[in-house]
C-alpha atoms as a printed R data frame, in Angstrom:
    type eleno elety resid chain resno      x      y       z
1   ATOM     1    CA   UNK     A     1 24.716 26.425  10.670
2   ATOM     2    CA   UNK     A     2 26.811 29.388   9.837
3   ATOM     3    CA   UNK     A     3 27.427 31.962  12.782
4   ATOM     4    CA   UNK     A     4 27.804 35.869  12.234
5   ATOM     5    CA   UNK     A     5 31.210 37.601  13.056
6   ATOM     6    CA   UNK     A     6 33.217 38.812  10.059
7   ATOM     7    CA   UNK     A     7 36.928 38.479   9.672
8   ATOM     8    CA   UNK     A     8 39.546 41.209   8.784
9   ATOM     9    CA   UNK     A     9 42.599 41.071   6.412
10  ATOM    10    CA   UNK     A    10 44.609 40.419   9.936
11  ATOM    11    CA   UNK     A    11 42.735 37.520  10.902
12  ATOM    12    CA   UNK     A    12 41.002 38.863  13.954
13  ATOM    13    CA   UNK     A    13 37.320 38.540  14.310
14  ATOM    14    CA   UNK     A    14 35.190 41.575  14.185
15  ATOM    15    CA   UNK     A    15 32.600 41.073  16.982
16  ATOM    16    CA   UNK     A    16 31.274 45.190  17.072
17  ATOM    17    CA   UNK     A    17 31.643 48.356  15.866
18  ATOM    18    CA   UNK     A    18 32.011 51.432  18.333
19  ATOM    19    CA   UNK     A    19 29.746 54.208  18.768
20  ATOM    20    CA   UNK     A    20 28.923 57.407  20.672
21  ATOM    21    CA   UNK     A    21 30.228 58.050  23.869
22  ATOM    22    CA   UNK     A    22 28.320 56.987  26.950
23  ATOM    23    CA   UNK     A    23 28.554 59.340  29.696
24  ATOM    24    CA   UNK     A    24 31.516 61.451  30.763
25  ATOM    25    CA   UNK     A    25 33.841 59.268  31.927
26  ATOM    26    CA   UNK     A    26 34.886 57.728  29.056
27  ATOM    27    CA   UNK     A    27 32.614 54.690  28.491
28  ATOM    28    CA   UNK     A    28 32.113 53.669  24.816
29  ATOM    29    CA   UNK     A    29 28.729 52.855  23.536
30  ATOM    30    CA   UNK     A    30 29.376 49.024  21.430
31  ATOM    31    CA   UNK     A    31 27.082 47.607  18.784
32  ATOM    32    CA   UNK     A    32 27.200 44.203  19.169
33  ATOM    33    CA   UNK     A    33 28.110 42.850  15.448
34  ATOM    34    CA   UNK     A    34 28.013 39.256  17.368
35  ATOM    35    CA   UNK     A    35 25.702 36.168  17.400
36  ATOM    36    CA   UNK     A    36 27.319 35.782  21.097
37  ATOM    37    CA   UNK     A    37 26.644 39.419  22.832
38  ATOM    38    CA   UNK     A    38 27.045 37.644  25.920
39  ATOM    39    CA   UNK     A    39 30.895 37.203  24.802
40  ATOM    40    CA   UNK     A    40 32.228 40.938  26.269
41  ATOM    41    CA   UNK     A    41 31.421 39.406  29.884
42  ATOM    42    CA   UNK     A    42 34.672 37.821  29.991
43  ATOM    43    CA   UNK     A    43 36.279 39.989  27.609
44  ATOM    44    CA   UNK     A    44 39.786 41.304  28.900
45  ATOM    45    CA   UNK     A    45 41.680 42.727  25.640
46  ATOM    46    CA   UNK     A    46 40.438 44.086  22.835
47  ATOM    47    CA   UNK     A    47 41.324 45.581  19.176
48  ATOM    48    CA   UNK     A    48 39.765 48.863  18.638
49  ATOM    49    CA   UNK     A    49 41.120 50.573  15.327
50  ATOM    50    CA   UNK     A    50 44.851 49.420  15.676
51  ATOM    51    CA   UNK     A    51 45.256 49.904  19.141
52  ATOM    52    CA   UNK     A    52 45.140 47.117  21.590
53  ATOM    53    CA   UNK     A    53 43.162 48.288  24.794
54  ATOM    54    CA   UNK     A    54 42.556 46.400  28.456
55  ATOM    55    CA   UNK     A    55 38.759 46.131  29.603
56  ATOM    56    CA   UNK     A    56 38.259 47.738  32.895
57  ATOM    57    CA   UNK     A    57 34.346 46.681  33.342
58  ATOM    58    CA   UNK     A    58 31.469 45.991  30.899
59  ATOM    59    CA   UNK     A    59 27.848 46.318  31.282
60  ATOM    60    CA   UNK     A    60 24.851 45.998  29.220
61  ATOM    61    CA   UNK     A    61 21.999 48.993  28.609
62  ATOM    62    CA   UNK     A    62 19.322 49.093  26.093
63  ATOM    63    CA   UNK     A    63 20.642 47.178  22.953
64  ATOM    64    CA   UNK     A    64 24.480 48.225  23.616
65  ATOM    65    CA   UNK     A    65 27.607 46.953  25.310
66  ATOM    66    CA   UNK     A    66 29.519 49.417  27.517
67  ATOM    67    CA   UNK     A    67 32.952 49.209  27.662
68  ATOM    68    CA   UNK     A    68 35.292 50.855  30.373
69  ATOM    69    CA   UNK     A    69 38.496 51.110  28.507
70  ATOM    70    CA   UNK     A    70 42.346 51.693  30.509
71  ATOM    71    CA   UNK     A    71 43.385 54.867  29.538
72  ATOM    72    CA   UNK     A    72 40.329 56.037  28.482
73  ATOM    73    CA   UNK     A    73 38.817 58.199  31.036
74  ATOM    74    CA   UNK     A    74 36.909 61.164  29.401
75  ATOM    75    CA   UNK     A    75 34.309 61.307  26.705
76  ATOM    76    CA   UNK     A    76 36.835 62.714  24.100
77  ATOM    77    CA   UNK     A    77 38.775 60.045  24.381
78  ATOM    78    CA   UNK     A    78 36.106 57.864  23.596
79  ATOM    79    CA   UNK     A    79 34.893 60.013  20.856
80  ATOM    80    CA   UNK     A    80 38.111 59.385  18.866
81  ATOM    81    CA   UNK     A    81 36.923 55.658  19.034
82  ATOM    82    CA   UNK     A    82 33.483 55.823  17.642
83  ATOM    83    CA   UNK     A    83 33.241 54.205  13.912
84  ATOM    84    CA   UNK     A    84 36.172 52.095  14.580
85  ATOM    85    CA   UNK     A    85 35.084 48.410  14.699
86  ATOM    86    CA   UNK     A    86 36.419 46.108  17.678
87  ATOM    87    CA   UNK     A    87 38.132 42.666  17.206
88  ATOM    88    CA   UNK     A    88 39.785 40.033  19.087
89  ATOM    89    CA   UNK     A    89 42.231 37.147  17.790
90  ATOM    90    CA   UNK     A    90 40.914 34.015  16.050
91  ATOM    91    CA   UNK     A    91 41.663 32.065  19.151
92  ATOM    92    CA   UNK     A    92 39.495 34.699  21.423
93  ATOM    93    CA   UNK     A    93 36.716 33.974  19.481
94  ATOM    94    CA   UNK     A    94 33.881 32.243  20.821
95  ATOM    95    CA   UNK     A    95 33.692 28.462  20.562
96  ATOM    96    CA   UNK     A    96 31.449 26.826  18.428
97  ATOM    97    CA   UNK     A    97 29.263 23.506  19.075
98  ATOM    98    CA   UNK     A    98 30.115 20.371  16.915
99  ATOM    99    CA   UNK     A    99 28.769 21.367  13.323
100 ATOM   100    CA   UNK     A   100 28.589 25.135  13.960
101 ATOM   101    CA   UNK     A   101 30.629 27.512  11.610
102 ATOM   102    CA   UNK     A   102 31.590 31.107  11.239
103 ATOM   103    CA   UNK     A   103 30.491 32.756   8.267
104 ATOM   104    CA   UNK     A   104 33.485 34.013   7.100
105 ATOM   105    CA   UNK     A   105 35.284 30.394   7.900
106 ATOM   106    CA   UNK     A   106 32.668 29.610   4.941
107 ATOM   107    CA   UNK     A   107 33.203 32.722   2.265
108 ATOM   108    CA   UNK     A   108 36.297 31.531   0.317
109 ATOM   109    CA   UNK     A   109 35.616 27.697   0.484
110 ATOM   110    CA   UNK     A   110 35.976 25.695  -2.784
111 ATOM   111    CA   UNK     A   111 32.692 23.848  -3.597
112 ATOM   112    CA   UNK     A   112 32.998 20.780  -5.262
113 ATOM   113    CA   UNK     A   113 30.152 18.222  -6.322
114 ATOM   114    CA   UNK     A   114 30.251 14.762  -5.131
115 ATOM   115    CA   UNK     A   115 32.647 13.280  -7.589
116 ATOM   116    CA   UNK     A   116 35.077 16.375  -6.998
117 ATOM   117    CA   UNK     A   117 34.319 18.573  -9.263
118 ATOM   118    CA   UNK     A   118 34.586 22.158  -8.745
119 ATOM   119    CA   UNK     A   119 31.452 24.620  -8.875
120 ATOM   120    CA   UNK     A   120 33.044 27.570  -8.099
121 ATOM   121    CA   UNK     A   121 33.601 29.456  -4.514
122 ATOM   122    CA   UNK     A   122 31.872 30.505  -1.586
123 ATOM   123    CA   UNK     A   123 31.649 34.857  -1.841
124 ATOM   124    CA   UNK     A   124 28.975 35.553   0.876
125 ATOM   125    CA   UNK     A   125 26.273 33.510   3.829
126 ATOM   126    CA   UNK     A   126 22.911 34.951   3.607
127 ATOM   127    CA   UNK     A   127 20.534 34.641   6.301
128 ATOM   128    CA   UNK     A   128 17.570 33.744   4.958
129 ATOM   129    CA   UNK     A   129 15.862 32.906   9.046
130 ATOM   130    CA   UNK     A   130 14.784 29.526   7.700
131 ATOM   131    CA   UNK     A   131 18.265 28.286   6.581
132 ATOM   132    CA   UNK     A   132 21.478 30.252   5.316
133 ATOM   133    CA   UNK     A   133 22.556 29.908   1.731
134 ATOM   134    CA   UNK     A   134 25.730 30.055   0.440
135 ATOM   135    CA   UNK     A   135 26.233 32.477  -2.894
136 ATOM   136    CA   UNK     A   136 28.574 30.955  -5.134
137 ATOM   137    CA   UNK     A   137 30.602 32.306  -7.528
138 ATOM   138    CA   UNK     A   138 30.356 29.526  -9.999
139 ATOM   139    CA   UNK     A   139 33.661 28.811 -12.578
140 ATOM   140    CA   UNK     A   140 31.421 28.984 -15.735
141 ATOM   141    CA   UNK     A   141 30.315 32.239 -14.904
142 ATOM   142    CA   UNK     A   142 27.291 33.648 -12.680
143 ATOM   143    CA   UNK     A   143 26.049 32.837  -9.209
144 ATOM   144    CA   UNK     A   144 24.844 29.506  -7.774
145 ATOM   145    CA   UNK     A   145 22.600 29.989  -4.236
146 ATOM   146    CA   UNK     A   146 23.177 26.814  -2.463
147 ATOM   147    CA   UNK     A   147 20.597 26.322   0.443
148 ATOM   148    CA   UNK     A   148 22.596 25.361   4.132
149 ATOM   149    CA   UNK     A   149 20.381 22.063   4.319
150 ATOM   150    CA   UNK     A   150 22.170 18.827   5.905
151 ATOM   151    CA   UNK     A   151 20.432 16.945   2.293
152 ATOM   152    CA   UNK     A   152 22.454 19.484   0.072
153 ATOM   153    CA   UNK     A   153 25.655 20.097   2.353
154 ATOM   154    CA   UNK     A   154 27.177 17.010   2.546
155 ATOM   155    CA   UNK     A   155 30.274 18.230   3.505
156 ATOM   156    CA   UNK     A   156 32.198 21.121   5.265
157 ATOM   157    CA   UNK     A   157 36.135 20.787   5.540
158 ATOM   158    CA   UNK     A   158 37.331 24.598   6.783
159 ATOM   159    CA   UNK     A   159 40.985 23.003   7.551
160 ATOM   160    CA   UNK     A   160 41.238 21.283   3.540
161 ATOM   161    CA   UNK     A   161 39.251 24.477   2.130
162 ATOM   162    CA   UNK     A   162 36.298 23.198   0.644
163 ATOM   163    CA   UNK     A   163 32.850 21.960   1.183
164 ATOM   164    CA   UNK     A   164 30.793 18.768  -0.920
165 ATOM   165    CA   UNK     A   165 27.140 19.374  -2.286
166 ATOM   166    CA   UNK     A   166 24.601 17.259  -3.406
167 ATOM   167    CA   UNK     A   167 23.018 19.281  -5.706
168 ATOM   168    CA   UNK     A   168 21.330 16.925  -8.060
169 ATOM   169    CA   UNK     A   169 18.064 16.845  -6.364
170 ATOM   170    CA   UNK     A   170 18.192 21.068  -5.790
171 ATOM   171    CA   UNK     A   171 18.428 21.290  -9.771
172 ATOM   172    CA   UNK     A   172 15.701 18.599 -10.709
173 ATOM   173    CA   UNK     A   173 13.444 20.874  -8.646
174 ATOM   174    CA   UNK     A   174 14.219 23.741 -10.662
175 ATOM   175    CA   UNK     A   175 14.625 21.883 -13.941
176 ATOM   176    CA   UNK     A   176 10.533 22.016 -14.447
């Protein structure tokens, strides 16, 4: 199973995007862009824009996060923040149970058939609420959709840059 967060050119992992101002005292009003909301509990540091800021408290209203920010104490402060999406380092992000990917650990991995062969590459996860699938970007031109199903997936190797599908029983389906 693929997880949401999106990753930047910099490697840090987007996990919301900053909007209005909340209040007067310069709390900022966060759209969780997380499958792990619960994540800016224990957050100390984060990336907002380009600048690094240190969380002074975080609470939770409606569907938002709000943030106390150091050095941000009025509501135009915070207003120069909204748009601006927040990220943390690939190590901050939060861990994942055994099997468990992010999706943009997925967009950008080689898939190869059983014997090796290449397909074509990874471009974007789709959640489909049943199962993901994987849009492919196949070498011969056009897209594949490969369904996220243990019987298809055979294989997911993040570290080598690839991932193995069984795809011969996918196509007879569709061969009819």
């Amino acid at each position: 199973m693929t997880r949401l967060s999106q990753s930047v050119a910099d490697g840090r992992v987007v996990i919301g995007k900053a909007g209005a101002p909340h209040g007067l005292r310069g709390e900022l009003r966060v759209i969780p862009l997380t499958d792990f909301p619960e994540r800016f509990e224990s957050l100390k540091e984060v990336f907002i824009g380009e600048k690094l800021f240190q969380v002074a408290h975080v609470h939770y209203h409606r569907q938002f996060v709000l943030l106390s920010l150091v050095g941000c104490a009025s509501r135009e402060e915070a207003a120069k923040l909204t748009g601006e999406l927040l990220r943390v380092e690939r190590e901050d992000a939060a861990p994942l149970s055994e099997g468990e990917f992010y999706t943009f650990d997925i967009i950008g991995l080689q898939v190869l058939d059983l014997e090796g062969k290449t397909l074509g590459e990874v471009t974007n996860v789709l959640k489909t609420g049943s199962n993901d699938v994987y849009v492919t970007r196949r070498q011969a031109g056009g897209e594949l959709l490969i369904p996220a199903l243990k019987k298809v997936v055979r294989e997911i190797n993040v570290k080598e840059g690839f991932l193995r599908v069984d795809l011969q029983e996918e196509l007879d389906d569709y061969a009819h």
